[in-house]
PDB file of C-alpha atoms in Angstrom:
ATOM      1  CA  ASN A  29      -1.545  11.979 -13.187  1.00 73.00           C
ATOM      2  CA  ALA A  30       1.907  13.066 -12.053  1.00 82.00           C
ATOM      3  CA  GLY A  31       0.789  12.973  -8.399  1.00 93.00           C
ATOM      4  CA  VAL A  32       2.906  15.154  -6.107  1.00 96.00           C
ATOM      5  CA  THR A  33       6.026  16.615  -7.680  1.00 96.00           C
ATOM      6  CA  GLN A  34       8.877  18.397  -5.938  1.00 97.00           C
ATOM      7  CA  THR A  35      11.805  20.374  -7.256  1.00 97.00           C
ATOM      8  CA  PRO A  36      14.721  20.382  -6.905  1.00 97.00           C
ATOM      9  CA  LYS A  37      15.733  16.862  -5.832  1.00 95.00           C
ATOM     10  CA  PHE A  38      18.999  18.066  -4.340  1.00 96.00           C
ATOM     11  CA  GLN A  39      20.210  21.496  -3.224  1.00 97.00           C
ATOM     12  CA  VAL A  40      23.270  22.847  -1.452  1.00 97.00           C
ATOM     13  CA  LEU A  41      23.056  26.295   0.148  1.00 97.00           C
ATOM     14  CA  LYS A  42      25.428  28.455   2.086  1.00 98.00           C
ATOM     15  CA  THR A  43      24.369  29.785   5.479  1.00 98.00           C
ATOM     16  CA  GLY A  44      22.242  32.902   5.047  1.00 98.00           C
ATOM     17  CA  GLN A  45      21.075  32.164   1.515  1.00 97.00           C
ATOM     18  CA  SER A  46      17.383  31.939   0.724  1.00 96.00           C
ATOM     19  CA  MET A  47      15.564  29.582  -1.590  1.00 96.00           C
ATOM     20  CA  THR A  48      12.171  28.144  -2.451  1.00 98.00           C
ATOM     21  CA  LEU A  49      11.304  24.465  -2.564  1.00 98.00           C
ATOM     22  CA  GLN A  50       8.567  23.837  -5.078  1.00 98.00           C
ATOM     23  CA  CYS A  51       5.651  21.461  -4.630  1.00 98.00           C
ATOM     24  CA  ALA A  52       2.761  20.810  -6.978  1.00 98.00           C
ATOM     25  CA  GLN A  53      -0.064  18.280  -7.143  1.00 97.00           C
ATOM     26  CA  ASP A  54      -2.519  17.512  -9.913  1.00 96.00           C
ATOM     27  CA  MET A  55      -5.115  15.570  -7.914  1.00 94.00           C
ATOM     28  CA  ASN A  56      -7.217  18.596  -6.889  1.00 94.00           C
ATOM     29  CA  HIS A  57      -6.419  17.947  -3.231  1.00 94.00           C
ATOM     30  CA  GLU A  58      -7.447  20.601  -0.749  1.00 94.00           C
ATOM     31  CA  TYR A  59      -4.931  19.708   1.957  1.00 94.00           C
ATOM     32  CA  MET A  60      -1.187  20.113   1.460  1.00 95.00           C
ATOM     33  CA  SER A  61       1.664  19.978   3.918  1.00 95.00           C
ATOM     34  CA  TRP A  62       5.428  20.130   4.297  1.00 97.00           C
ATOM     35  CA  TYR A  63       7.476  17.791   6.477  1.00 96.00           C
ATOM     36  CA  ARG A  64      11.125  17.479   7.253  1.00 96.00           C
ATOM     37  CA  GLN A  65      12.743  14.107   7.870  1.00 94.00           C
ATOM     38  CA  ASP A  66      15.743  13.841  10.138  1.00 92.00           C
ATOM     39  CA  PRO A  67      17.503  10.691  11.380  1.00 85.00           C
ATOM     40  CA  GLY A  68      15.922   9.300  14.538  1.00 82.00           C
ATOM     41  CA  MET A  69      13.138  11.892  14.523  1.00 84.00           C
ATOM     42  CA  GLY A  70      10.687  10.634  11.948  1.00 86.00           C
ATOM     43  CA  LEU A  71       8.744  13.243  10.011  1.00 91.00           C
ATOM     44  CA  ARG A  72       7.899  16.576  11.573  1.00 93.00           C
ATOM     45  CA  LEU A  73       5.238  18.899  10.203  1.00 93.00           C
ATOM     46  CA  ILE A  74       6.501  22.349   9.187  1.00 96.00           C
ATOM     47  CA  HIS A  75       3.446  24.083   7.674  1.00 96.00           C
ATOM     48  CA  TYR A  76       0.171  23.008   6.193  1.00 94.00           C
ATOM     49  CA  SER A  77      -2.723  24.372   4.169  1.00 95.00           C
ATOM     50  CA  VAL A  78      -6.383  23.327   4.126  1.00 92.00           C
ATOM     51  CA  GLY A  79      -7.113  25.177   0.887  1.00 94.00           C
ATOM     52  CA  ALA A  80      -6.059  28.030  -1.367  1.00 95.00           C
ATOM     53  CA  GLY A  81      -5.365  31.170   0.643  1.00 96.00           C
ATOM     54  CA  ILE A  82      -5.208  29.338   3.993  1.00 95.00           C
ATOM     55  CA  THR A  83      -2.004  28.254   5.730  1.00 96.00           C
ATOM     56  CA  ASP A  84      -1.069  27.367   9.286  1.00 94.00           C
ATOM     57  CA  GLN A  85       1.957  26.392  11.311  1.00 94.00           C
ATOM     58  CA  GLY A  86       2.920  22.874  12.180  1.00 92.00           C
ATOM     59  CA  GLU A  87       5.339  21.541  14.744  1.00 90.00           C
ATOM     60  CA  VAL A  88       8.564  23.197  13.508  1.00 95.00           C
ATOM     61  CA  PRO A  89       7.668  26.354  11.509  1.00 97.00           C
ATOM     62  CA  ASN A  90      10.532  28.682  12.487  1.00 96.00           C
ATOM     63  CA  GLY A  91      12.726  29.737   9.569  1.00 96.00           C
ATOM     64  CA  TYR A  92      10.173  28.739   6.936  1.00 98.00           C
ATOM     65  CA  ASN A  93       7.386  30.535   5.099  1.00 97.00           C
ATOM     66  CA  VAL A  94       4.619  29.176   2.897  1.00 98.00           C
ATOM     67  CA  SER A  95       1.843  30.495   0.719  1.00 97.00           C
ATOM     68  CA  ARG A  96      -1.024  28.831  -1.147  1.00 97.00           C
ATOM     69  CA  SER A  97      -2.227  31.015  -4.004  1.00 97.00           C
ATOM     70  CA  THR A  98      -3.606  28.075  -6.017  1.00 97.00           C
ATOM     71  CA  THR A  99      -4.950  24.620  -5.160  1.00 96.00           C
ATOM     72  CA  GLU A 100      -2.085  23.001  -7.075  1.00 97.00           C
ATOM     73  CA  ASP A 101       1.002  24.707  -5.651  1.00 98.00           C
ATOM     74  CA  PHE A 102       2.437  24.975  -2.156  1.00 98.00           C
ATOM     75  CA  PRO A 103       5.988  26.373  -2.139  1.00 98.00           C
ATOM     76  CA  LEU A 104       8.186  26.357   0.958  1.00 98.00           C
ATOM     77  CA  ARG A 105      10.562  29.283   1.437  1.00 98.00           C
ATOM     78  CA  LEU A 106      13.713  29.250   3.513  1.00 97.00           C
ATOM     79  CA  LEU A 107      14.319  32.863   4.459  1.00 92.00           C
ATOM     80  CA  SER A 108      17.924  32.637   5.683  1.00 97.00           C
ATOM     81  CA  ALA A 109      19.271  29.108   5.573  1.00 97.00           C
ATOM     82  CA  ALA A 110      20.994  27.640   8.638  1.00 97.00           C
ATOM     83  CA  PRO A 111      22.917  24.359   9.024  1.00 97.00           C
ATOM     84  CA  SER A 112      20.094  23.132  11.303  1.00 97.00           C
ATOM     85  CA  GLN A 113      17.850  23.144   8.235  1.00 97.00           C
ATOM     86  CA  THR A 114      19.906  20.426   6.564  1.00 97.00           C
ATOM     87  CA  SER A 115      17.300  17.732   6.053  1.00 97.00           C
ATOM     88  CA  VAL A 116      15.120  15.900   3.580  1.00 96.00           C
ATOM     89  CA  TYR A 117      11.905  17.787   2.850  1.00 97.00           C
ATOM     90  CA  PHE A 118       8.689  16.100   1.782  1.00 96.00           C
ATOM     91  CA  CYS A 119       5.554  17.679   0.447  1.00 97.00           C
ATOM     92  CA  ALA A 120       2.283  15.774   0.835  1.00 95.00           C
ATOM     93  CA  SER A 121      -1.322  16.244  -0.208  1.00 95.00           C
ATOM     94  CA  SER A 122      -4.689  14.660   0.540  1.00 92.00           C
ATOM     95  CA  TYR A 123      -8.363  15.225  -0.186  1.00 89.00           C
ATOM     96  CA  THR A 124      -9.013  16.546   3.304  1.00 81.00           C
ATOM     97  CA  GLN A 125      -7.183  17.215   6.523  1.00 77.00           C
ATOM     98  CA  GLY A 126      -8.778  14.204   8.125  1.00 73.00           C
ATOM     99  CA  ALA A 127      -7.822  10.575   8.154  1.00 63.00           C
ATOM    100  CA  SER A 128      -7.594  10.237   4.387  1.00 73.00           C
ATOM    101  CA  GLU A 129      -4.481   8.931   2.686  1.00 84.00           C
ATOM    102  CA  GLN A 130      -1.661  11.403   2.246  1.00 90.00           C
ATOM    103  CA  TYR A 131       0.298  11.295  -1.011  1.00 93.00           C
ATOM    104  CA  PHE A 132       3.961  12.181  -0.721  1.00 94.00           C
ATOM    105  CA  GLY A 133       6.356  13.681  -3.216  1.00 95.00           C
ATOM    106  CA  PRO A 134       9.811  12.160  -3.800  1.00 93.00           C
ATOM    107  CA  GLY A 135      11.555  14.628  -1.498  1.00 95.00           C
ATOM    108  CA  THR A 136      14.219  17.343  -1.683  1.00 97.00           C
ATOM    109  CA  ARG A 137      17.557  16.704  -0.002  1.00 96.00           C
ATOM    110  CA  LEU A 138      18.887  20.041   1.278  1.00 97.00           C
ATOM    111  CA  THR A 139      22.352  20.627   2.674  1.00 97.00           C
ATOM    112  CA  VAL A 140      23.264  23.938   4.288  1.00 97.00           C
ATOM    113  CA  THR A 141      26.983  24.563   4.770  1.00 97.00           C
TER     114      THR A 141
ATOM    115  CA  GLY B  29      -0.293  15.364  23.543  1.00 80.00           C
ATOM    116  CA  ASN B  30      -0.460  12.695  20.906  1.00 85.00           C
ATOM    117  CA  SER B  31       2.599  10.561  20.281  1.00 90.00           C
ATOM    118  CA  VAL B  32       3.697   7.385  18.528  1.00 93.00           C
ATOM    119  CA  THR B  33       6.454   5.051  19.687  1.00 95.00           C
ATOM    120  CA  GLN B  34       7.999   2.480  17.356  1.00 94.00           C
ATOM    121  CA  MET B  35      10.523  -0.222  18.005  1.00 86.00           C
ATOM    122  CA  GLU B  36      14.095   0.735  17.244  1.00 83.00           C
ATOM    123  CA  GLY B  37      15.691  -0.584  14.110  1.00 85.00           C
ATOM    124  CA  PRO B  38      17.261  -1.780  12.072  1.00 93.00           C
ATOM    125  CA  VAL B  39      15.448  -5.082  11.857  1.00 96.00           C
ATOM    126  CA  THR B  40      17.337  -7.643   9.789  1.00 97.00           C
ATOM    127  CA  LEU B  41      15.528 -10.800   8.644  1.00 97.00           C
ATOM    128  CA  SER B  42      16.079 -13.603   6.215  1.00 97.00           C
ATOM    129  CA  GLU B  43      13.669 -14.035   3.333  1.00 97.00           C
ATOM    130  CA  GLU B  44      10.437 -15.859   4.332  1.00 97.00           C
ATOM    131  CA  ALA B  45      10.854 -14.980   8.008  1.00 98.00           C
ATOM    132  CA  PHE B  46       7.976 -13.646  10.111  1.00 98.00           C
ATOM    133  CA  LEU B  47       7.952  -9.901  10.707  1.00 97.00           C
ATOM    134  CA  THR B  48       6.636  -7.882  13.637  1.00 97.00           C
ATOM    135  CA  ILE B  49       7.281  -4.182  14.050  1.00 97.00           C
ATOM    136  CA  ASN B  50       5.853  -2.829  17.275  1.00 97.00           C
ATOM    137  CA  CYS B  51       3.961   0.448  17.488  1.00 97.00           C
ATOM    138  CA  THR B  52       2.238   1.949  20.502  1.00 97.00           C
ATOM    139  CA  TYR B  53       0.499   5.268  20.776  1.00 95.00           C
ATOM    140  CA  THR B  54      -0.691   7.873  23.224  1.00 92.00           C
ATOM    141  CA  ALA B  55      -3.768   9.874  22.326  1.00 89.00           C
ATOM    142  CA  THR B  56      -7.010  11.176  23.707  1.00 83.00           C
ATOM    143  CA  GLY B  57     -10.214  10.208  22.015  1.00 81.00           C
ATOM    144  CA  TYR B  58     -10.335   7.776  19.103  1.00 84.00           C
ATOM    145  CA  PRO B  59      -7.518   8.372  16.638  1.00 90.00           C
ATOM    146  CA  SER B  60      -7.031   6.725  13.243  1.00 92.00           C
ATOM    147  CA  LEU B  61      -3.844   4.702  12.862  1.00 94.00           C
ATOM    148  CA  PHE B  62      -1.640   4.190   9.826  1.00 95.00           C
ATOM    149  CA  TRP B  63       1.415   2.397   8.557  1.00 97.00           C
ATOM    150  CA  TYR B  64       3.407   4.138   5.838  1.00 96.00           C
ATOM    151  CA  VAL B  65       6.341   2.618   3.938  1.00 97.00           C
ATOM    152  CA  GLN B  66       9.313   4.432   2.428  1.00 94.00           C
ATOM    153  CA  TYR B  67      11.359   2.564  -0.174  1.00 94.00           C
ATOM    154  CA  PRO B  68      14.934   3.736  -0.779  1.00 90.00           C
ATOM    155  CA  GLY B  69      15.089   7.141  -2.442  1.00 86.00           C
ATOM    156  CA  GLU B  70      11.319   7.613  -2.494  1.00 88.00           C
ATOM    157  CA  GLY B  71       8.596   9.395  -0.583  1.00 90.00           C
ATOM    158  CA  LEU B  72       6.253   7.669   1.836  1.00 93.00           C
ATOM    159  CA  GLN B  73       3.320   5.552   0.663  1.00 94.00           C
ATOM    160  CA  LEU B  74       0.316   4.472   2.666  1.00 94.00           C
ATOM    161  CA  LEU B  75       0.563   0.749   3.427  1.00 97.00           C
ATOM    162  CA  LEU B  76      -2.557   0.244   5.536  1.00 97.00           C
ATOM    163  CA  LYS B  77      -4.816   1.963   8.007  1.00 95.00           C
ATOM    164  CA  ALA B  78      -7.475   1.361  10.668  1.00 95.00           C
ATOM    165  CA  THR B  79      -9.956   3.928  11.854  1.00 92.00           C
ATOM    166  CA  LYS B  80     -11.545   2.335  14.919  1.00 92.00           C
ATOM    167  CA  ALA B  81     -10.834  -0.148  17.663  1.00 93.00           C
ATOM    168  CA  ASP B  82     -10.530  -3.811  16.604  1.00 95.00           C
ATOM    169  CA  ASP B  83     -10.280  -2.866  12.909  1.00 96.00           C
ATOM    170  CA  LYS B  84      -7.652  -4.786  10.984  1.00 97.00           C
ATOM    171  CA  GLY B  85      -5.866  -3.037   8.140  1.00 97.00           C
ATOM    172  CA  SER B  86      -4.212  -5.203   5.499  1.00 97.00           C
ATOM    173  CA  ASN B  87      -2.330  -4.761   2.237  1.00 97.00           C
ATOM    174  CA  LYS B  88       0.380  -6.646   0.291  1.00 96.00           C
ATOM    175  CA  GLY B  89       0.458  -9.400   2.942  1.00 97.00           C
ATOM    176  CA  PHE B  90       0.957  -6.943   5.800  1.00 98.00           C
ATOM    177  CA  GLU B  91      -1.573  -6.669   8.633  1.00 98.00           C
ATOM    178  CA  ALA B  92      -2.083  -4.542  11.721  1.00 98.00           C
ATOM    179  CA  THR B  93      -4.915  -4.590  14.261  1.00 98.00           C
ATOM    180  CA  TYR B  94      -6.040  -1.505  16.161  1.00 97.00           C
ATOM    181  CA  ARG B  95      -5.910  -2.556  19.845  1.00 96.00           C
ATOM    182  CA  LYS B  96      -7.371   0.139  22.046  1.00 93.00           C
ATOM    183  CA  GLU B  97      -6.898  -1.837  25.270  1.00 94.00           C
ATOM    184  CA  THR B  98      -3.124  -1.988  24.725  1.00 95.00           C
ATOM    185  CA  THR B  99      -2.906   1.231  22.619  1.00 95.00           C
ATOM    186  CA  SER B 100      -1.009  -0.693  19.957  1.00 97.00           C
ATOM    187  CA  PHE B 101      -0.969  -1.128  16.175  1.00 98.00           C
ATOM    188  CA  HIS B 102       1.761  -3.678  15.505  1.00 98.00           C
ATOM    189  CA  LEU B 103       2.690  -4.441  11.897  1.00 98.00           C
ATOM    190  CA  GLU B 104       3.009  -8.112  10.907  1.00 98.00           C
ATOM    191  CA  LYS B 105       3.792 -10.128   7.817  1.00 98.00           C
ATOM    192  CA  GLY B 106       4.001 -13.867   7.663  1.00 97.00           C
ATOM    193  CA  SER B 107       6.763 -14.211   5.074  1.00 97.00           C
ATOM    194  CA  VAL B 108       8.919 -11.253   4.110  1.00 98.00           C
ATOM    195  CA  GLN B 109      10.648 -10.779   0.780  1.00 97.00           C
ATOM    196  CA  VAL B 110      13.778  -8.886  -0.196  1.00 97.00           C
ATOM    197  CA  SER B 111      11.505  -6.339  -1.894  1.00 96.00           C
ATOM    198  CA  ASP B 112       9.985  -5.490   1.517  1.00 97.00           C
ATOM    199  CA  SER B 113      13.252  -3.836   2.570  1.00 97.00           C
ATOM    200  CA  ALA B 114      12.263  -0.271   3.443  1.00 97.00           C
ATOM    201  CA  VAL B 115      11.604   2.088   6.327  1.00 95.00           C
ATOM    202  CA  TYR B 116       8.211   1.638   7.993  1.00 97.00           C
ATOM    203  CA  PHE B 117       6.466   4.469   9.818  1.00 96.00           C
ATOM    204  CA  CYS B 118       3.588   4.170  12.226  1.00 96.00           C
ATOM    205  CA  ALA B 119       1.372   7.264  12.331  1.00 94.00           C
ATOM    206  CA  LEU B 120      -1.658   8.606  14.151  1.00 92.00           C
ATOM    207  CA  TYR B 121      -4.309  11.141  13.242  1.00 90.00           C
ATOM    208  CA  GLY B 122      -6.913  12.624  15.530  1.00 80.00           C
ATOM    209  CA  GLY B 123      -7.376  12.649  19.265  1.00 62.00           C
ATOM    210  CA  ALA B 124      -6.449  16.027  20.693  1.00 59.00           C
ATOM    211  CA  THR B 125      -4.844  17.351  17.507  1.00 65.00           C
ATOM    212  CA  ASN B 126      -5.806  17.551  13.862  1.00 71.00           C
ATOM    213  CA  LYS B 127      -2.379  16.628  12.537  1.00 80.00           C
ATOM    214  CA  LEU B 128      -0.754  13.408  11.346  1.00 86.00           C
ATOM    215  CA  ILE B 129       1.885  12.392  13.908  1.00 89.00           C
ATOM    216  CA  PHE B 130       4.635   9.991  12.812  1.00 91.00           C
ATOM    217  CA  GLY B 131       6.827   7.631  14.735  1.00 93.00           C
ATOM    218  CA  THR B 132      10.579   7.678  14.164  1.00 92.00           C
ATOM    219  CA  GLY B 133      10.508   4.881  11.597  1.00 94.00           C
ATOM    220  CA  THR B 134      11.922   1.333  11.601  1.00 95.00           C
ATOM    221  CA  LEU B 135      14.382   0.197   8.966  1.00 95.00           C
ATOM    222  CA  LEU B 136      13.741  -3.344   7.728  1.00 97.00           C
ATOM    223  CA  ALA B 137      16.462  -5.153   5.813  1.00 97.00           C
ATOM    224  CA  VAL B 138      15.558  -8.535   4.311  1.00 97.00           C
ATOM    225  CA  GLN B 139      18.433 -10.722   3.179  1.00 97.00           C
ATOM    226  CA  PRO B 140      18.108 -13.447   0.531  1.00 95.00           C
TER     227      PRO B 140
END
């Protein structure tokens, strides 16, 4: 199993550009989520999905969109990048939304200039 | 709402020293508690967890006991190694929300 994969590993955008961060998992997990990691703030939940076709907002959803057309994939879209979105982004998955172990991808380091 | 508070880092120790990283939480109900570890350049991995009061989670020589009376879940290891150098996150699931809430993380640096 590849586990949770994310692409790209690094990305530099100019303010106003859009892009999609890819996330895929091959463990047949129902629950997937996106976090951003910023110094001194830990991980904050952006969006999550409890299954194909179902998404919901987390703690910091503004400026981001998600969709979940398949169990495997959960892309994160930045509609119009801003410097405040400079961060490291992690995708995670787990069997359920509950207290089961979450499996994290290796992260995408995004810089917006 | 739910929250997790961790001790500030960085924590710098010599090899074979005793480690404690403090974690306290605020939550309604009976949350599950976790410690995740992030090695340099990698994503987070589950280190251990406890799902009810007085449970002790353990893994790779690390331990943490779920103390409801003090709302704490401190991480301990008796003898750290250089390979334990990483960022450690305390996290909580349950209570009033159905989301995993992370603390800010504590950087541990172990010197030979």
